Short mmCIF file of N, CA and C in Angstrom, two decimals:
data_model
loop_
_atom_site.label_atom_id
_atom_site.label_comp_id
_atom_site.label_asym_id
_atom_site.label_seq_id
_atom_site.Cartn_x
_atom_site.Cartn_y
_atom_site.Cartn_z
N UNK I 1 85.02 115.31 74.49
CA UNK I 1 83.92 115.01 75.43
C UNK I 1 84.46 114.57 76.76
N UNK I 2 85.47 113.69 76.71
CA UNK I 2 86.07 113.24 77.98
C UNK I 2 86.70 114.35 78.79
N UNK I 3 87.35 115.27 78.13
CA UNK I 3 87.96 116.41 78.79
C UNK I 3 86.87 117.27 79.43
N UNK I 4 85.81 117.49 78.73
CA UNK I 4 84.69 118.31 79.31
C UNK I 4 84.15 117.66 80.55
N UNK I 5 83.94 116.33 80.49
CA UNK I 5 83.46 115.63 81.64
C UNK I 5 84.43 115.73 82.80
N UNK I 6 85.70 115.64 82.54
CA UNK I 6 86.70 115.77 83.61
C UNK I 6 86.67 117.13 84.20
N UNK I 7 86.54 118.16 83.37
CA UNK I 7 86.46 119.53 83.83
C UNK I 7 85.27 119.74 84.71
N UNK I 8 84.14 119.21 84.31
CA UNK I 8 82.90 119.28 85.13
C UNK I 8 83.14 118.56 86.45
N UNK I 9 83.74 117.40 86.42
CA UNK I 9 84.00 116.65 87.68
C UNK I 9 84.94 117.44 88.61
N UNK I 10 85.97 118.05 88.02
CA UNK I 10 86.91 118.83 88.85
C UNK I 10 86.24 120.04 89.42
N UNK I 11 85.46 120.76 88.61
CA UNK I 11 84.76 121.94 89.11
C UNK I 11 83.82 121.54 90.26
N UNK I 12 83.14 120.42 90.09
CA UNK I 12 82.29 119.91 91.14
C UNK I 12 83.04 119.60 92.39
N UNK I 13 84.23 118.93 92.20
CA UNK I 13 85.06 118.60 93.32
C UNK I 13 85.53 119.83 94.06
N UNK I 14 85.93 120.87 93.36
CA UNK I 14 86.39 122.08 93.99
C UNK I 14 85.22 122.81 94.64
N UNK I 15 84.10 122.84 94.03
CA UNK I 15 82.94 123.54 94.56
C UNK I 15 82.46 122.91 95.88
N UNK I 16 82.64 121.65 96.05
CA UNK I 16 82.22 120.94 97.28
C UNK I 16 83.38 120.67 98.18
N UNK I 17 84.44 121.47 98.12
CA UNK I 17 85.57 121.26 99.00
C UNK I 17 85.17 121.42 100.45
N UNK I 18 85.96 120.86 101.30
CA UNK I 18 85.58 120.82 102.74
C UNK I 18 85.12 119.45 103.08
N UNK I 19 83.92 119.34 103.63
CA UNK I 19 83.47 118.01 104.07
C UNK I 19 83.19 117.10 102.92
N UNK I 20 82.93 117.63 101.73
CA UNK I 20 82.66 116.76 100.60
C UNK I 20 83.75 116.88 99.56
N UNK I 21 84.99 117.20 99.96
CA UNK I 21 86.03 117.47 99.03
C UNK I 21 86.40 116.30 98.18
N UNK I 22 86.10 115.13 98.57
CA UNK I 22 86.52 113.96 97.81
C UNK I 22 85.46 113.40 96.88
N UNK I 23 84.35 114.12 96.79
CA UNK I 23 83.31 113.62 95.93
C UNK I 23 83.67 113.90 94.48
N UNK I 24 83.23 113.06 93.62
CA UNK I 24 83.46 113.18 92.20
C UNK I 24 82.55 112.15 91.56
N UNK I 25 82.66 112.01 90.27
CA UNK I 25 81.85 110.99 89.65
C UNK I 25 81.65 111.25 88.21
N UNK I 26 81.10 110.21 87.58
CA UNK I 26 80.78 110.32 86.23
C UNK I 26 79.39 110.78 85.98
N UNK I 27 79.02 111.12 84.78
CA UNK I 27 77.67 111.68 84.55
C UNK I 27 76.53 110.74 84.98
N UNK I 28 76.75 109.42 85.03
CA UNK I 28 75.69 108.53 85.40
C UNK I 28 75.58 108.43 86.90
N UNK I 29 76.37 109.24 87.66
CA UNK I 29 76.22 109.19 89.10
C UNK I 29 77.14 108.27 89.82
N UNK I 30 77.84 107.39 89.11
CA UNK I 30 78.77 106.51 89.75
C UNK I 30 80.12 107.19 89.90
N UNK I 31 80.79 107.03 91.03
CA UNK I 31 82.07 107.74 91.23
C UNK I 31 83.13 107.19 90.30
N UNK I 32 84.04 108.07 89.86
CA UNK I 32 85.22 107.63 89.13
C UNK I 32 86.23 107.08 90.11
N UNK I 33 87.08 106.11 89.66
CA UNK I 33 88.13 105.59 90.49
C UNK I 33 89.28 106.54 90.61
N UNK I 34 89.55 107.36 89.60
CA UNK I 34 90.63 108.34 89.60
C UNK I 34 90.03 109.68 89.12
N UNK I 35 90.29 110.71 89.88
CA UNK I 35 89.92 112.06 89.43
C UNK I 35 91.15 112.94 89.65
N UNK I 36 91.49 113.76 88.63
CA UNK I 36 92.61 114.63 88.80
C UNK I 36 92.18 116.07 88.54
N UNK I 37 92.73 117.02 89.28
CA UNK I 37 92.29 118.40 89.19
C UNK I 37 92.82 119.04 87.93
N UNK I 38 93.91 118.55 87.36
CA UNK I 38 94.50 119.12 86.16
C UNK I 38 95.11 118.00 85.35
N UNK I 39 94.57 117.70 84.16
CA UNK I 39 95.08 116.58 83.36
C UNK I 39 96.03 117.09 82.27
N UNK I 40 96.51 118.26 82.36
CA UNK I 40 97.40 118.82 81.34
C UNK I 40 98.80 118.13 81.46
N UNK I 41 99.41 117.77 80.35
CA UNK I 41 100.79 117.22 80.39
C UNK I 41 101.72 118.21 81.10
N UNK I 42 102.56 117.74 81.95
CA UNK I 42 103.56 118.57 82.61
C UNK I 42 103.04 119.39 83.79
N UNK I 43 101.76 119.28 84.12
CA UNK I 43 101.23 120.02 85.28
C UNK I 43 101.90 119.53 86.57
N UNK I 44 102.14 120.47 87.49
CA UNK I 44 102.83 120.09 88.72
C UNK I 44 101.91 120.33 89.90
N UNK I 45 102.23 119.61 90.99
CA UNK I 45 101.48 119.69 92.26
C UNK I 45 99.99 119.46 92.03
N UNK I 46 99.67 118.49 91.24
CA UNK I 46 98.28 118.14 90.94
C UNK I 46 97.71 117.28 92.04
N UNK I 47 96.48 117.57 92.44
CA UNK I 47 95.75 116.72 93.42
C UNK I 47 95.07 115.63 92.61
N UNK I 48 95.38 114.40 93.05
CA UNK I 48 94.77 113.23 92.43
C UNK I 48 93.92 112.55 93.50
N UNK I 49 92.73 112.22 93.16
CA UNK I 49 91.82 111.50 94.09
C UNK I 49 91.66 110.08 93.57
N UNK I 50 92.03 109.10 94.41
CA UNK I 50 91.99 107.73 94.10
C UNK I 50 90.95 106.97 94.99
N UNK I 51 90.36 105.96 94.42
CA UNK I 51 89.32 105.19 95.17
C UNK I 51 89.68 103.72 94.98
N UNK I 52 89.44 102.94 96.05
CA UNK I 52 89.64 101.51 96.03
C UNK I 52 88.49 100.87 96.79
N UNK I 53 87.81 99.89 96.18
CA UNK I 53 86.71 99.21 96.78
C UNK I 53 87.27 98.05 97.70
N UNK I 54 86.73 97.99 98.91
CA UNK I 54 87.18 96.99 99.85
C UNK I 54 86.60 95.63 99.42
N UNK I 55 87.47 94.62 99.36
CA UNK I 55 86.95 93.26 99.08
C UNK I 55 87.22 92.35 100.24
N UNK I 56 87.05 91.05 100.05
CA UNK I 56 87.18 90.08 101.15
C UNK I 56 88.62 90.06 101.73
N UNK I 57 89.61 90.54 100.98
CA UNK I 57 90.96 90.53 101.46
C UNK I 57 91.19 91.44 102.69
N UNK I 58 90.54 92.61 102.61
CA UNK I 58 90.73 93.57 103.74
C UNK I 58 89.51 93.85 104.60
N UNK I 59 88.34 93.23 104.21
CA UNK I 59 87.13 93.38 105.00
C UNK I 59 87.32 92.86 106.42
N UNK I 60 86.73 93.51 107.34
CA UNK I 60 86.81 93.16 108.74
C UNK I 60 88.17 93.50 109.41
N UNK I 61 89.00 94.27 108.71
CA UNK I 61 90.21 94.71 109.32
C UNK I 61 90.20 96.26 109.46
N UNK I 62 91.03 96.80 110.34
CA UNK I 62 91.06 98.23 110.52
C UNK I 62 91.72 98.89 109.36
N UNK I 63 91.24 100.06 108.95
CA UNK I 63 91.87 100.86 107.89
C UNK I 63 93.16 101.42 108.46
N UNK I 64 94.30 100.85 108.00
CA UNK I 64 95.60 101.28 108.59
C UNK I 64 96.59 101.86 107.55
N UNK I 65 96.33 101.71 106.25
CA UNK I 65 97.24 102.24 105.24
C UNK I 65 96.57 102.29 103.89
N UNK I 66 97.00 103.33 103.14
CA UNK I 66 96.64 103.42 101.75
C UNK I 66 97.86 104.08 101.00
N UNK I 67 98.01 103.63 99.79
CA UNK I 67 99.12 104.12 98.98
C UNK I 67 98.93 103.94 97.53
N UNK I 68 99.79 104.52 96.71
CA UNK I 68 99.70 104.39 95.28
C UNK I 68 101.09 104.42 94.65
N UNK I 69 101.27 103.67 93.56
CA UNK I 69 102.51 103.67 92.78
C UNK I 69 102.20 104.06 91.35
N UNK I 70 102.90 105.08 90.85
CA UNK I 70 102.73 105.56 89.52
C UNK I 70 103.86 105.02 88.67
N UNK I 71 103.75 105.03 87.35
CA UNK I 71 104.83 104.61 86.47
C UNK I 71 106.06 105.54 86.74
N UNK I 72 107.13 104.92 87.19
CA UNK I 72 108.28 105.71 87.67
C UNK I 72 108.89 106.60 86.62
N UNK I 73 108.83 106.20 85.36
CA UNK I 73 109.45 107.03 84.32
C UNK I 73 108.55 108.14 83.84
N UNK I 74 107.34 108.27 84.37
CA UNK I 74 106.38 109.24 83.89
C UNK I 74 105.93 110.26 84.93
N UNK I 75 105.62 109.87 86.12
CA UNK I 75 105.09 110.71 87.17
C UNK I 75 106.13 111.02 88.22
N UNK I 76 106.00 112.14 88.89
CA UNK I 76 106.82 112.44 90.07
C UNK I 76 105.85 112.71 91.24
N UNK I 77 106.14 112.06 92.34
CA UNK I 77 105.33 112.22 93.55
C UNK I 77 106.12 112.95 94.62
N UNK I 78 105.70 114.09 95.03
CA UNK I 78 106.35 114.91 96.00
C UNK I 78 105.76 114.65 97.41
N UNK I 79 106.39 115.18 98.46
CA UNK I 79 105.87 114.97 99.80
C UNK I 79 104.69 115.89 100.00
N UNK I 80 103.85 115.45 100.95
CA UNK I 80 102.63 116.22 101.31
C UNK I 80 102.50 116.25 102.81
N UNK I 81 102.06 117.32 103.32
CA UNK I 81 101.84 117.47 104.76
C UNK I 81 100.54 116.73 105.15
N UNK I 82 100.46 116.28 106.34
CA UNK I 82 99.33 115.51 106.80
C UNK I 82 98.00 116.27 106.59
N UNK I 83 97.99 117.60 106.85
CA UNK I 83 96.76 118.37 106.75
C UNK I 83 96.37 118.65 105.23
N UNK I 84 97.22 118.32 104.32
CA UNK I 84 96.89 118.51 102.88
C UNK I 84 96.23 117.28 102.32
N UNK I 85 96.30 116.15 103.00
CA UNK I 85 95.75 114.88 102.48
C UNK I 85 94.32 114.72 103.01
N UNK I 86 93.45 114.32 102.13
CA UNK I 86 92.06 114.10 102.51
C UNK I 86 91.75 112.61 102.30
N UNK I 87 91.01 112.09 103.32
CA UNK I 87 90.68 110.67 103.38
C UNK I 87 89.28 110.45 103.80
N UNK I 88 88.66 109.39 103.33
CA UNK I 88 87.31 109.04 103.78
C UNK I 88 86.87 107.73 103.24
N UNK I 89 85.66 107.34 103.66
CA UNK I 89 85.07 106.10 103.22
C UNK I 89 83.66 106.37 102.76
N UNK I 90 83.36 105.89 101.57
CA UNK I 90 82.01 105.91 101.00
C UNK I 90 81.43 104.49 101.25
N UNK I 91 80.45 104.43 102.16
CA UNK I 91 79.95 103.13 102.57
C UNK I 91 78.76 102.62 101.75
N UNK I 92 78.14 103.52 100.97
CA UNK I 92 76.96 103.09 100.19
C UNK I 92 77.06 103.28 98.70
N UNK I 93 78.27 103.64 98.21
CA UNK I 93 78.52 103.71 96.75
C UNK I 93 77.88 104.91 96.09
N UNK I 94 77.47 105.93 96.85
CA UNK I 94 76.87 107.11 96.21
C UNK I 94 77.80 108.24 95.90
N UNK I 95 79.09 108.03 96.16
CA UNK I 95 80.10 109.06 95.91
C UNK I 95 80.26 110.04 97.07
N UNK I 96 79.40 109.99 98.04
CA UNK I 96 79.48 110.83 99.24
C UNK I 96 80.27 110.10 100.32
N UNK I 97 81.09 110.80 101.06
CA UNK I 97 81.82 110.22 102.15
C UNK I 97 80.99 110.19 103.41
N UNK I 98 80.71 109.00 103.91
CA UNK I 98 79.96 108.84 105.14
C UNK I 98 80.86 108.98 106.36
N UNK I 99 82.17 108.58 106.16
CA UNK I 99 83.13 108.69 107.23
C UNK I 99 84.35 109.41 106.69
N UNK I 100 84.81 110.45 107.44
CA UNK I 100 85.98 111.19 107.02
C UNK I 100 87.05 111.17 108.10
N UNK I 101 88.27 111.28 107.64
CA UNK I 101 89.41 111.31 108.56
C UNK I 101 90.25 112.55 108.26
N UNK I 102 90.96 113.06 109.30
CA UNK I 102 91.72 114.23 109.09
C UNK I 102 93.20 113.97 109.47
N UNK I 103 93.99 115.00 109.58
CA UNK I 103 95.38 114.85 109.79
C UNK I 103 95.71 114.11 111.16
N UNK I 104 94.77 114.15 112.11
CA UNK I 104 95.00 113.46 113.35
C UNK I 104 94.96 111.96 113.22
N UNK I 105 94.40 111.45 112.13
CA UNK I 105 94.36 110.02 111.85
C UNK I 105 95.54 109.51 111.06
N UNK I 106 96.34 110.41 110.58
CA UNK I 106 97.54 110.04 109.77
C UNK I 106 98.74 109.97 110.67
N UNK I 107 99.34 108.78 110.76
CA UNK I 107 100.53 108.63 111.63
C UNK I 107 101.81 108.76 110.83
N UNK I 108 101.74 108.75 109.50
CA UNK I 108 102.93 108.90 108.68
C UNK I 108 102.64 108.99 107.18
N UNK I 109 103.45 109.72 106.51
CA UNK I 109 103.39 109.83 105.02
C UNK I 109 104.73 109.64 104.47
N UNK I 110 104.91 108.64 103.65
CA UNK I 110 106.20 108.44 102.96
C UNK I 110 106.01 108.51 101.48
N UNK I 111 106.98 109.04 100.83
CA UNK I 111 106.94 109.06 99.36
C UNK I 111 108.31 108.92 98.81
N UNK I 112 108.35 108.52 97.56
CA UNK I 112 109.59 108.56 96.79
C UNK I 112 109.23 109.23 95.47
N UNK I 113 110.06 109.14 94.49
CA UNK I 113 109.81 109.86 93.23
C UNK I 113 108.58 109.41 92.52
N UNK I 114 107.99 108.25 92.79
CA UNK I 114 106.88 107.72 92.01
C UNK I 114 105.80 107.07 92.86
N UNK I 115 105.82 107.18 94.16
CA UNK I 115 104.72 106.55 94.97
C UNK I 115 104.58 107.33 96.31
N UNK I 116 103.46 107.02 96.93
CA UNK I 116 103.20 107.51 98.31
C UNK I 116 102.57 106.43 99.13
N UNK I 117 102.80 106.45 100.43
CA UNK I 117 102.17 105.50 101.35
C UNK I 117 101.80 106.28 102.59
N UNK I 118 100.58 106.10 103.01
CA UNK I 118 100.05 106.81 104.17
C UNK I 118 99.69 105.81 105.23
N UNK I 119 100.28 105.95 106.45
CA UNK I 119 99.98 105.13 107.57
C UNK I 119 98.87 105.78 108.37
N UNK I 120 97.90 104.98 108.81
CA UNK I 120 96.75 105.54 109.47
C UNK I 120 96.45 104.86 110.81
N UNK I 121 95.84 105.64 111.71
CA UNK I 121 95.29 105.14 112.96
C UNK I 121 93.88 105.64 113.05
N UNK I 122 92.98 104.90 112.43
CA UNK I 122 91.59 105.34 112.28
C UNK I 122 90.62 104.73 113.25
N UNK I 123 90.85 103.51 113.69
CA UNK I 123 89.85 102.83 114.48
C UNK I 123 88.65 102.35 113.65
N UNK I 124 88.71 102.58 112.36
CA UNK I 124 87.60 102.21 111.47
C UNK I 124 87.79 100.80 110.92
N UNK I 125 86.71 99.98 111.09
CA UNK I 125 86.74 98.62 110.55
C UNK I 125 86.14 98.60 109.15
N UNK I 126 86.93 98.21 108.19
CA UNK I 126 86.48 98.12 106.79
C UNK I 126 85.45 97.02 106.60
N UNK I 127 84.46 97.30 105.75
CA UNK I 127 83.45 96.38 105.42
C UNK I 127 83.49 96.15 103.91
N UNK I 128 83.19 94.93 103.51
CA UNK I 128 83.19 94.60 102.08
C UNK I 128 82.11 95.51 101.44
N UNK I 129 82.53 96.15 100.33
CA UNK I 129 81.62 97.11 99.65
C UNK I 129 81.93 98.57 100.00
N UNK I 130 82.72 98.84 101.08
CA UNK I 130 83.16 100.20 101.34
C UNK I 130 84.10 100.58 100.20
N UNK I 131 84.17 101.90 99.97
CA UNK I 131 85.15 102.47 99.06
C UNK I 131 85.99 103.46 99.82
N UNK I 132 87.34 103.23 99.90
CA UNK I 132 88.25 104.11 100.55
C UNK I 132 88.71 105.11 99.52
N UNK I 133 88.71 106.39 99.94
CA UNK I 133 89.04 107.50 99.03
C UNK I 133 90.17 108.31 99.62
N UNK I 134 91.20 108.56 98.79
CA UNK I 134 92.30 109.42 99.24
C UNK I 134 92.57 110.47 98.19
N UNK I 135 92.79 111.68 98.64
CA UNK I 135 93.14 112.79 97.75
C UNK I 135 94.52 113.28 98.14
N UNK I 136 95.50 113.04 97.19
CA UNK I 136 96.90 113.35 97.46
C UNK I 136 97.29 114.56 96.56
N UNK I 137 97.82 115.62 97.19
CA UNK I 137 97.98 116.89 96.50
C UNK I 137 99.30 117.18 95.85
N UNK I 138 100.18 116.21 95.64
CA UNK I 138 101.55 116.55 95.20
C UNK I 138 102.07 115.64 94.13
N UNK I 139 101.32 115.52 93.03
CA UNK I 139 101.71 114.66 91.94
C UNK I 139 102.00 115.48 90.70
N UNK I 140 103.15 115.22 90.07
CA UNK I 140 103.48 115.91 88.81
C UNK I 140 103.12 115.04 87.65
N UNK I 141 102.37 115.56 86.71
CA UNK I 141 101.90 114.78 85.53
C UNK I 141 103.14 114.53 84.56
N UNK I 142 103.04 113.47 83.81
CA UNK I 142 104.02 113.26 82.75
C UNK I 142 103.93 114.32 81.68
N UNK I 143 105.05 114.46 80.90
CA UNK I 143 105.02 115.50 79.90
C UNK I 143 104.30 115.11 78.61
N UNK I 144 104.05 113.82 78.46
CA UNK I 144 103.33 113.32 77.29
C UNK I 144 101.89 112.91 77.66
N UNK I 145 100.89 113.28 76.78
CA UNK I 145 99.55 112.85 76.99
C UNK I 145 99.46 111.28 76.85
N UNK I 146 98.43 110.72 77.48
CA UNK I 146 98.24 109.27 77.38
C UNK I 146 97.51 108.71 78.61
N UNK I 147 97.29 107.41 78.54
CA UNK I 147 96.67 106.70 79.70
C UNK I 147 97.78 105.97 80.40
N UNK I 148 97.84 106.14 81.72
CA UNK I 148 98.88 105.59 82.56
C UNK I 148 98.21 104.78 83.65
N UNK I 149 98.77 103.59 83.95
CA UNK I 149 98.21 102.74 85.02
C UNK I 149 98.85 103.16 86.35
N UNK I 150 98.00 103.23 87.38
CA UNK I 150 98.42 103.49 88.72
C UNK I 150 97.97 102.35 89.59
N UNK I 151 98.81 101.89 90.49
CA UNK I 151 98.44 100.80 91.41
C UNK I 151 98.09 101.48 92.75
N UNK I 152 96.91 101.07 93.24
CA UNK I 152 96.42 101.55 94.52
C UNK I 152 96.46 100.40 95.56
N UNK I 153 97.02 100.67 96.73
CA UNK I 153 97.13 99.66 97.77
C UNK I 153 96.32 100.01 99.00
N UNK I 154 95.72 99.04 99.57
CA UNK I 154 94.90 99.21 100.81
C UNK I 154 95.44 98.26 101.85
N UNK I 155 95.88 98.79 102.99
CA UNK I 155 96.37 98.00 104.09
C UNK I 155 97.51 97.06 103.68
N UNK I 156 98.22 97.35 102.62
CA UNK I 156 99.29 96.56 102.11
C UNK I 156 98.93 95.09 101.88
N UNK I 157 97.61 94.87 101.73
CA UNK I 157 97.08 93.49 101.50
C UNK I 157 96.26 93.41 100.24
N UNK I 158 95.68 94.48 99.81
CA UNK I 158 94.80 94.52 98.66
C UNK I 158 95.30 95.53 97.67
N UNK I 159 95.36 95.18 96.37
CA UNK I 159 95.75 96.12 95.33
C UNK I 159 94.75 96.17 94.24
N UNK I 160 94.71 97.27 93.55
CA UNK I 160 93.87 97.51 92.36
C UNK I 160 94.67 98.36 91.42
N UNK I 161 94.40 98.24 90.15
CA UNK I 161 95.06 99.05 89.16
C UNK I 161 93.98 99.87 88.44
N UNK I 162 94.27 101.14 88.22
CA UNK I 162 93.35 102.01 87.52
C UNK I 162 94.14 102.88 86.53
N UNK I 163 93.44 103.63 85.74
CA UNK I 163 94.05 104.44 84.70
C UNK I 163 93.93 105.92 84.98
N UNK I 164 95.06 106.61 84.86
CA UNK I 164 95.07 108.07 84.94
C UNK I 164 95.24 108.55 83.48
N UNK I 165 94.37 109.40 83.05
CA UNK I 165 94.39 109.93 81.69
C UNK I 165 94.94 111.34 81.67
N UNK I 166 95.98 111.53 80.96
CA UNK I 166 96.60 112.86 80.75
C UNK I 166 96.25 113.30 79.33
N UNK I 167 95.56 114.38 79.21
CA UNK I 167 95.04 114.85 77.93
C UNK I 167 96.01 115.81 77.33
#
């Protein structure tokens, strides 16, 4: 059942590519924190969409950075070009991006074998309750199925941990 729901979410994500490319969600209409286009073990160059809710730590500051760290012994993160990365902010929790950013807002992308960090120049002031969404296109899945924790960072001040499921 979980795999079917993921497939439906991915198909929806692909179908609405472009201005709504980061939309996803669970059947009850609430967005998932992690969506991956291919959850097969060993899949390469997988696009993973990560979400982090703004809290009091980063509220009222400019959106300047987002990144993620995967379990280093399981995932490989490759480099991605600025125009391959999709970013946005869902301000009302409906899964739709009210504010989107493109490659002109990205001032740098750094990665190593297990993480990525994106530096931004957005001019956007984060508000508590906003959800920042990033879609990163160059992650290799582990060879073994399972649930893996990924750490998501916002402005290098706020962190959250979520689960990536490889089926």
